[in-house]
Amino acid sequence: MVSRPLAAIWAGTVAQIDGELDDLLRAELRRQQTSLDLIASENFTSRAVLEATGSVLTNKYAEGYPGARYYGGCEVVDEIEKLAIERGKQLFGAEHANVQPHSGSSANISAYYALLDAGDTMLTMELAHGGHLTHGLRVNYSGRFYDVVPYHVRRDTETIDLDKVRALARAHKPKLIVCGYTAYPRTIDFAAFREIADEAGALLMCDMAHVAGLVAAGAHPSPFPYCDIVTTTTHKTLAGPRSGVIFCRKEHARAIDKAVFPGLQGGPLVHVMAAKAVCFKIAATPEFAAVQRRTVANARSLAATLAAGGLRLVSGGTDVHLALIDLRNLGVTGEECQRLLQSVNITVNKNVVPFDDHAPTETGGIRVGSPAVTTRGFGEPEMQHTGELILRALAGRDDPSALARVREEVGALLARFPLYEWL
Ligand code: DSN
């Protein structure tokens, strides 16, 4: 298919032409197969999503939007982008969708660029209490270009202090209020946020990246009836490709589209838009909804087991796919716990907990999530077992033979749930 000198190389698989990379790809596959993945923002995507992401669509430039491109040859990609848009709108009941953002961060930044001017005020949850870098962290674009007023969780309940959010909104009259978090174990009261936004004359945006799959399945309240803008990633609970989407009400459609392209991005990743289309199709199935419900039940089981074993859960529990564990009374930092669990092939991430004095590189806690293991097939008995293994690893942290037994049990547990056998 390709000019003579290149033909053999072009037709070669990674294994055939690049042994070094092939070894690394195999090592990562093996790592995923043999690790118990509790990172709340990760998942195992489907074969169809992998196939679309690895398709020839990666060859195509398509700056612009369907029917209005800056390149020829876009007749097929127009249909692909329209398919992704329509399926996304249908899945969530949205008025408008832009499926071009490369990531959740690009989606958030594009939304701000569309709605705000530099120096405008936005009211967002502080990162240390569960927000995100792009929700106004000082070193992020969002924190440098906007006047960010942070809100927090209450010290006693560790849930969002809505009275304080209301008071801050009244005092600062933000142009935008952001809800939706990366490390908040409770459901979000979107109706209350809408009321607060209306009272302050603010727009309301939800970054639903973490709970998007749950929302699609009705396992978490939907932000759509209440929010002007909803951004998401597609690779977390949604289990699609690594990417982002912006949904909005019709009146913001033009501004959002202009902000994404030509405002902040050039050519969209057409192969990833195709993968988003298939991701949305899968997310609309009853099978996917059942897994999302199980994801929530599984997180509850894991959290309950950890709490029964003496660990402190931030806010006392979870309603979603993740729990936040406060380790500060154990004399173990989040960083140490992450490393300890890694040594027994359980993957978690260190995470600051509200009112944490530890540096973000050290942290006083860890975040655990159920999406990846639930996709893999775990049910509540396996989650309880996982919780017991974590407790045993913590209790036996200075006992190499206890840790070796835990590692062995992790391996045996995972062997019952094969992953990507067809790869
Ligand atoms: N980094 C993601 C997470 O782990 O929650 C958020 O973008």
Coordinates of C-alpha atoms and ligand atoms in Angstrom, one line a residue:
M1 CA 0.0 0.0 0.0
V2 CA 2.9 2.3 0.6
S3 CA 5.9 3.3 -1.5
R4 CA 8.3 0.4 -1.8
P5 CA 11.1 1.3 0.6
L6 CA 8.6 1.8 3.4
A7 CA 6.1 -0.9 2.6
A8 CA 7.4 -3.6 4.9
I9 CA 7.9 -1.1 7.8
W10 CA 4.4 0.4 7.3
A11 CA 2.8 -3.1 7.4
G12 CA 4.7 -4.2 10.4
T13 CA 3.2 -4.6 13.9
V14 CA 4.9 -3.0 16.9
A15 CA 6.3 -6.4 17.8
Q16 CA 7.8 -6.8 14.3
I17 CA 9.4 -3.3 14.0
D18 CA 10.0 -2.1 17.5
G19 CA 10.9 -4.8 20.0
E20 CA 11.8 -2.2 22.6
L21 CA 8.4 -0.6 22.6
D22 CA 6.6 -3.9 22.3
D23 CA 8.3 -5.1 25.5
L24 CA 7.0 -2.0 27.2
L25 CA 3.4 -2.4 25.9
R26 CA 3.4 -6.0 27.0
A27 CA 4.8 -4.9 30.4
E28 CA 2.0 -2.4 30.9
L29 CA -0.7 -4.9 29.8
R30 CA 0.8 -7.4 32.3
R31 CA 0.9 -4.7 35.0
Q32 CA -2.8 -3.9 34.4
Q33 CA -3.7 -7.6 34.4
T34 CA -1.9 -8.3 37.7
S35 CA -2.6 -5.2 39.7
L36 CA -5.7 -4.6 41.7
D37 CA -6.6 -1.1 40.4
L38 CA -8.4 1.1 42.9
I39 CA -7.6 4.4 41.3
A40 CA -11.0 6.1 41.3
S41 CA -10.4 7.9 38.0
E42 CA -9.2 4.9 36.1
N43 CA -11.1 2.2 34.2
F44 CA -10.6 -0.6 31.7
T45 CA -12.0 0.5 28.3
S46 CA -13.7 -1.8 25.8
R47 CA -12.2 -3.5 22.7
A48 CA -14.4 -1.3 20.5
V49 CA -13.0 1.9 22.1
L50 CA -9.5 0.6 21.7
E51 CA -10.2 -0.3 18.1
A52 CA -11.6 3.2 17.2
T53 CA -8.8 4.9 19.0
G54 CA -6.3 2.9 17.0
S55 CA -8.0 3.4 13.6
V56 CA -7.0 5.3 10.5
L57 CA -9.0 8.3 11.6
T58 CA -5.7 9.4 13.3
N59 CA -4.6 10.4 9.8
K60 CA -7.3 13.0 9.3
Y61 CA -7.2 16.8 9.8
A62 CA -10.6 18.2 10.5
E63 CA -10.3 21.7 11.9
G64 CA -13.7 23.2 12.1
Y65 CA -17.0 21.6 12.7
P66 CA -19.3 19.2 10.7
G67 CA -20.2 21.0 7.4
A68 CA -17.8 23.8 8.1
R69 CA -14.2 22.5 7.9
Y70 CA -10.9 24.0 6.8
Y71 CA -9.8 20.8 5.1
G72 CA -11.2 18.7 2.2
G73 CA -12.1 15.0 2.7
C74 CA -14.1 15.5 5.8
E75 CA -17.3 13.9 4.6
V76 CA -16.8 10.8 6.7
V77 CA -15.4 12.5 9.8
D78 CA -18.4 14.9 9.7
E79 CA -20.7 11.9 10.1
I80 CA -18.5 10.5 12.9
E81 CA -18.5 13.8 14.8
K82 CA -22.3 14.2 14.4
L83 CA -22.7 10.6 15.6
A84 CA -20.7 11.3 18.8
I85 CA -22.6 14.6 19.3
E86 CA -26.0 13.1 18.9
R87 CA -25.3 10.1 21.1
G88 CA -23.7 12.3 23.8
K89 CA -26.8 14.6 23.8
Q90 CA -29.1 11.7 23.9
L91 CA -27.3 9.9 26.7
F92 CA -27.4 12.8 29.1
G93 CA -30.4 14.8 27.8
A94 CA -28.2 17.7 26.8
E95 CA -29.1 20.5 24.4
H96 CA -25.6 20.9 22.9
A97 CA -22.4 18.9 22.9
N98 CA -18.9 19.7 21.8
V99 CA -17.0 16.4 21.5
Q100 CA -13.6 18.0 20.4
P101 CA -11.9 18.7 23.8
H102 CA -8.8 16.6 24.1
S103 CA -9.2 16.1 27.9
G104 CA -11.2 17.2 30.9
S105 CA -8.7 20.0 31.5
S106 CA -9.2 21.3 27.9
A107 CA -12.9 21.1 28.4
N108 CA -12.8 23.1 31.6
I109 CA -10.5 25.7 30.3
S110 CA -12.5 26.1 27.1
A111 CA -15.7 26.6 29.1
Y112 CA -14.0 29.3 31.2
Y113 CA -12.7 30.9 28.0
A114 CA -16.1 30.9 26.5
L115 CA -18.0 32.3 29.6
L116 CA -15.5 34.5 31.4
D117 CA -13.2 37.4 30.8
A118 CA -9.8 37.6 32.5
G119 CA -10.2 38.8 36.0
D120 CA -13.8 37.6 36.4
T121 CA -14.7 35.9 39.6
M122 CA -15.5 32.2 39.9
L123 CA -16.6 30.3 43.0
T124 CA -15.1 26.8 43.1
M125 CA -14.2 24.0 45.6
E126 CA -10.6 24.2 46.8
L127 CA -8.5 21.4 45.4
A128 CA -7.5 20.3 48.9
H129 CA -11.1 19.7 49.7
G130 CA -11.9 17.7 46.5
G131 CA -11.8 20.1 43.6
H132 CA -9.4 19.9 40.6
L133 CA -6.4 21.8 39.3
T134 CA -8.5 23.5 36.7
H135 CA -11.0 24.7 39.3
G136 CA -8.7 27.6 40.1
L137 CA -5.4 26.3 41.6
R138 CA -3.0 29.2 41.7
V139 CA -0.4 27.5 39.5
N140 CA -3.0 26.5 36.9
Y141 CA -4.3 28.7 34.1
S142 CA -7.6 28.9 35.9
G143 CA -6.0 30.3 39.0
R144 CA -3.8 32.8 37.2
F145 CA -6.4 34.4 34.9
Y146 CA -9.5 34.5 37.1
D147 CA -10.3 35.8 40.5
V148 CA -11.0 32.5 42.3
V149 CA -13.0 32.4 45.5
P150 CA -12.7 28.9 47.1
Y151 CA -15.4 27.1 49.0
H152 CA -14.9 24.1 51.3
V153 CA -16.4 21.2 53.2
R154 CA -17.5 21.7 56.8
R155 CA -15.0 20.6 59.4
D156 CA -17.6 18.5 61.4
T157 CA -19.4 16.7 58.6
E158 CA -16.8 16.9 55.8
T159 CA -19.6 17.6 53.4
I160 CA -20.0 20.8 51.3
D161 CA -20.9 23.8 53.4
L162 CA -23.8 25.0 51.3
D163 CA -24.6 27.8 53.7
K164 CA -21.0 29.1 53.3
V165 CA -21.2 28.7 49.5
R166 CA -24.4 30.8 49.6
A167 CA -22.8 33.4 51.7
L168 CA -19.7 33.6 49.5
A169 CA -21.9 33.8 46.4
R170 CA -23.8 36.7 47.9
A171 CA -20.6 38.5 49.0
H172 CA -18.6 38.0 45.8
K173 CA -21.2 37.8 43.1
P174 CA -19.2 35.4 41.0
K175 CA -19.9 35.1 37.3
L176 CA -19.5 31.4 37.5
I177 CA -20.0 28.7 40.2
V178 CA -18.3 25.4 39.7
C179 CA -19.5 22.1 41.3
G180 CA -18.3 18.5 40.5
Y181 CA -15.2 17.1 42.2
T182 CA -12.3 14.6 42.0
A183 CA -12.3 13.5 45.6
Y184 CA -15.7 14.0 47.1
P185 CA -17.4 10.9 48.3
R186 CA -21.0 12.3 48.5
T187 CA -23.7 13.1 46.0
I188 CA -23.9 16.7 44.9
D189 CA -27.1 18.7 45.6
F190 CA -27.4 20.4 42.1
A191 CA -30.7 21.9 43.0
A192 CA -29.2 23.8 45.9
F193 CA -26.3 25.0 43.7
R194 CA -28.8 26.2 41.1
E195 CA -30.7 28.2 43.7
I196 CA -27.4 29.8 45.0
A197 CA -26.3 30.6 41.4
D198 CA -29.7 32.2 40.6
E199 CA -29.6 34.3 43.7
A200 CA -26.1 35.5 42.8
G201 CA -26.8 35.9 39.1
A202 CA -24.1 33.4 38.3
L203 CA -23.8 30.7 35.7
L204 CA -23.5 27.2 37.1
M205 CA -21.0 24.6 35.7
C206 CA -20.6 21.0 36.8
D207 CA -17.4 19.1 36.1
M208 CA -19.0 15.7 36.2
A209 CA -15.9 13.8 35.1
H210 CA -15.8 11.5 38.0
V211 CA -19.5 10.6 38.1
A212 CA -20.4 10.8 34.4
G213 CA -20.9 7.0 34.1
L214 CA -23.1 7.0 37.2
V215 CA -25.1 9.9 35.9
A216 CA -25.6 8.2 32.5
A217 CA -26.9 5.1 34.4
G218 CA -29.1 7.1 36.8
A219 CA -26.9 6.0 39.8
H220 CA -26.1 9.7 40.7
P221 CA -28.5 12.7 40.3
S222 CA -28.1 14.4 36.9
P223 CA -26.6 17.9 36.8
F224 CA -28.3 18.5 33.4
P225 CA -31.6 20.0 34.6
Y226 CA -29.7 22.5 36.8
C227 CA -26.4 23.4 35.1
D228 CA -25.7 25.8 32.2
I229 CA -22.5 23.9 31.4
V230 CA -21.5 20.4 32.1
T231 CA -17.9 19.2 31.3
T232 CA -16.6 15.7 31.6
T233 CA -13.9 13.3 30.8
T234 CA -14.8 10.1 29.0
H235 CA -12.3 7.7 30.5
K236 CA -13.3 7.6 34.2
T237 CA -16.6 5.9 35.2
L238 CA -17.7 6.3 31.6
A239 CA -15.0 3.8 30.6
G240 CA -14.3 5.4 27.2
P241 CA -11.3 6.9 25.5
R242 CA -9.0 9.3 27.3
S243 CA -10.7 12.6 26.4
G244 CA -13.2 15.3 27.2
V245 CA -16.6 16.7 26.3
I246 CA -18.5 20.0 27.0
F247 CA -22.3 19.9 27.1
C248 CA -24.2 23.2 27.4
R249 CA -27.5 24.9 27.0
K250 CA -28.3 26.1 23.5
E251 CA -27.6 29.8 24.3
H252 CA -24.0 29.0 25.1
A253 CA -23.4 26.7 22.1
R254 CA -21.8 29.2 19.8
A255 CA -19.5 30.6 22.5
I256 CA -18.4 27.1 23.6
D257 CA -17.7 25.9 20.0
K258 CA -15.7 29.1 19.3
A259 CA -13.7 28.6 22.5
V260 CA -12.7 25.1 21.7
F261 CA -11.9 25.8 18.1
P262 CA -10.3 28.1 17.1
G263 CA -10.0 29.5 20.6
L264 CA -7.9 26.9 22.3
Q265 CA -7.5 23.8 20.1
G266 CA -6.5 23.1 16.5
G267 CA -7.4 19.9 14.8
P268 CA -9.6 17.5 16.8
L269 CA -8.5 13.9 17.4
V270 CA -11.0 12.3 15.1
H271 CA -10.1 8.8 16.1
V272 CA -10.9 9.7 19.7
M273 CA -14.2 11.4 18.7
A274 CA -15.1 8.1 17.1
A275 CA -14.2 6.3 20.3
K276 CA -16.4 8.7 22.2
A277 CA -19.3 7.8 19.8
V278 CA -18.9 4.1 20.6
C279 CA -18.4 4.9 24.3
F280 CA -21.7 6.7 24.4
K281 CA -23.5 3.9 22.6
I282 CA -22.2 1.4 25.2
A283 CA -23.0 3.8 28.1
A284 CA -26.7 3.8 26.9
T285 CA -27.1 0.0 27.4
P286 CA -28.8 -1.6 30.4
E287 CA -25.6 -3.7 30.9
F288 CA -23.5 -0.6 31.4
A289 CA -26.1 0.8 33.8
A290 CA -26.0 -2.3 35.9
V291 CA -22.3 -2.1 36.2
Q292 CA -22.5 1.5 37.3
R293 CA -25.0 0.6 40.0
R294 CA -22.6 -2.2 41.1
T295 CA -19.8 0.3 41.1
V296 CA -21.6 2.3 43.7
A297 CA -22.5 -0.8 45.8
N298 CA -18.9 -2.0 45.5
A299 CA -17.4 1.3 46.7
R300 CA -19.8 1.1 49.7
S301 CA -18.7 -2.4 50.5
L302 CA -15.0 -1.6 50.3
A303 CA -15.5 1.6 52.4
A304 CA -17.6 -0.3 55.0
T305 CA -14.9 -3.0 55.3
L306 CA -12.2 -0.5 55.8
A307 CA -14.2 1.4 58.4
A308 CA -15.0 -1.8 60.2
G309 CA -11.2 -2.4 60.3
G310 CA -10.6 0.9 62.0
L311 CA -9.8 3.3 59.2
R312 CA -11.4 6.7 59.2
L313 CA -13.6 7.5 56.1
V314 CA -13.8 11.2 55.2
S315 CA -17.5 12.2 55.7
G316 CA -18.1 8.8 57.3
G317 CA -18.8 6.9 54.1
T318 CA -19.6 7.1 50.4
D319 CA -22.5 7.5 48.0
V320 CA -20.5 7.2 44.8
H321 CA -17.6 5.3 43.3
L322 CA -14.9 6.4 45.7
A323 CA -14.0 6.8 49.3
L324 CA -11.4 9.0 50.9
I325 CA -9.4 7.4 53.7
D326 CA -7.8 9.6 56.4
L327 CA -4.6 7.9 57.6
R328 CA -3.5 10.7 59.9
N329 CA -4.2 8.8 63.1
L330 CA -2.3 5.7 61.9
G331 CA 1.2 7.3 61.6
V332 CA 1.3 6.5 57.9
T333 CA 1.3 9.1 55.2
G334 CA -0.7 8.7 52.0
E335 CA 2.6 8.4 50.1
E336 CA 3.8 5.6 52.4
C337 CA 0.4 3.8 52.1
Q338 CA 0.4 4.1 48.3
R339 CA 3.9 2.6 48.2
L340 CA 3.0 -0.2 50.7
L341 CA -0.1 -1.2 48.7
Q342 CA 1.9 -1.0 45.5
S343 CA 4.3 -3.6 47.0
V344 CA 1.3 -6.0 47.2
N345 CA 0.0 -5.1 43.7
I346 CA -2.9 -2.9 44.9
T347 CA -2.8 0.4 43.1
V348 CA -4.2 3.5 44.9
N349 CA -3.3 7.2 44.9
K350 CA -2.2 9.3 47.8
N351 CA -4.7 12.1 48.3
V352 CA -4.9 15.1 50.6
V353 CA -7.9 15.0 53.0
P354 CA -9.8 18.1 54.1
F355 CA -7.8 20.2 56.6
D356 CA -4.7 18.1 55.9
D357 CA -1.4 19.6 57.0
H358 CA 0.7 17.3 54.8
A359 CA 2.3 18.4 51.5
P360 CA 0.4 17.3 48.4
T361 CA 3.4 15.0 47.6
E362 CA 3.0 13.3 50.9
T363 CA -0.7 13.7 51.9
G364 CA -2.6 12.4 55.0
G365 CA -4.8 10.0 53.1
I366 CA -5.5 7.8 50.1
R367 CA -8.4 7.7 47.6
V368 CA -9.9 4.4 46.7
G369 CA -12.4 3.7 43.9
S370 CA -14.4 0.9 42.5
P371 CA -14.8 1.6 38.7
A372 CA -11.9 -0.4 37.3
V373 CA -12.4 -3.5 39.4
T374 CA -16.1 -3.4 38.9
T375 CA -15.7 -3.3 35.1
R376 CA -13.3 -6.2 35.6
G377 CA -16.1 -8.2 37.3
F378 CA -15.7 -7.7 41.1
G379 CA -18.8 -7.9 43.2
E380 CA -19.3 -7.1 46.9
P381 CA -17.6 -10.2 48.2
E382 CA -14.5 -9.4 46.3
M383 CA -14.6 -5.8 47.5
Q384 CA -14.9 -7.0 51.1
H385 CA -11.9 -9.3 50.4
T386 CA -10.0 -6.3 48.9
G387 CA -10.7 -4.2 52.0
E388 CA -9.4 -7.0 54.2
L389 CA -6.3 -7.3 52.1
I390 CA -5.7 -3.5 52.5
L391 CA -6.2 -3.8 56.3
R392 CA -3.8 -6.8 56.5
A393 CA -1.2 -4.9 54.4
L394 CA -1.4 -1.9 56.8
A395 CA -1.3 -4.1 59.9
G396 CA 1.6 -6.2 58.5
R397 CA 3.6 -3.3 57.0
D398 CA 6.7 -4.3 58.9
D399 CA 6.3 -8.0 58.3
P400 CA 7.6 -9.1 54.9
S401 CA 6.0 -12.6 55.1
A402 CA 2.6 -11.1 55.9
L403 CA 3.0 -8.8 52.9
A404 CA 4.0 -11.7 50.7
R405 CA 0.8 -13.6 51.7
V406 CA -1.3 -10.5 50.9
R407 CA 0.5 -10.2 47.5
E408 CA -0.2 -13.9 46.8
E409 CA -3.9 -13.5 47.6
V410 CA -4.2 -10.4 45.4
G411 CA -2.8 -12.5 42.5
A412 CA -5.2 -15.3 43.2
L413 CA -8.2 -12.9 43.4
L414 CA -7.3 -11.2 40.1
A415 CA -6.7 -14.6 38.4
R416 CA -10.4 -15.2 38.8
F417 CA -11.2 -12.1 36.7
P418 CA -9.1 -12.3 33.6
L419 CA -8.6 -9.0 31.8
Y420 CA -8.0 -8.4 28.1
E421 CA -7.4 -12.2 27.4
W422 CA -7.9 -11.4 23.7
L423 CA -4.9 -9.1 23.6
Ligands
DSN1 N1 -6.5 13.3 37.7 C1 -7.9 13.0 37.8 C2 -8.2 12.2 39.0 O1 -7.4 11.4 39.3 O2 -9.2 12.5 39.6 C3 -8.7 14.3 37.7 O3 -8.5 14.8 36.5

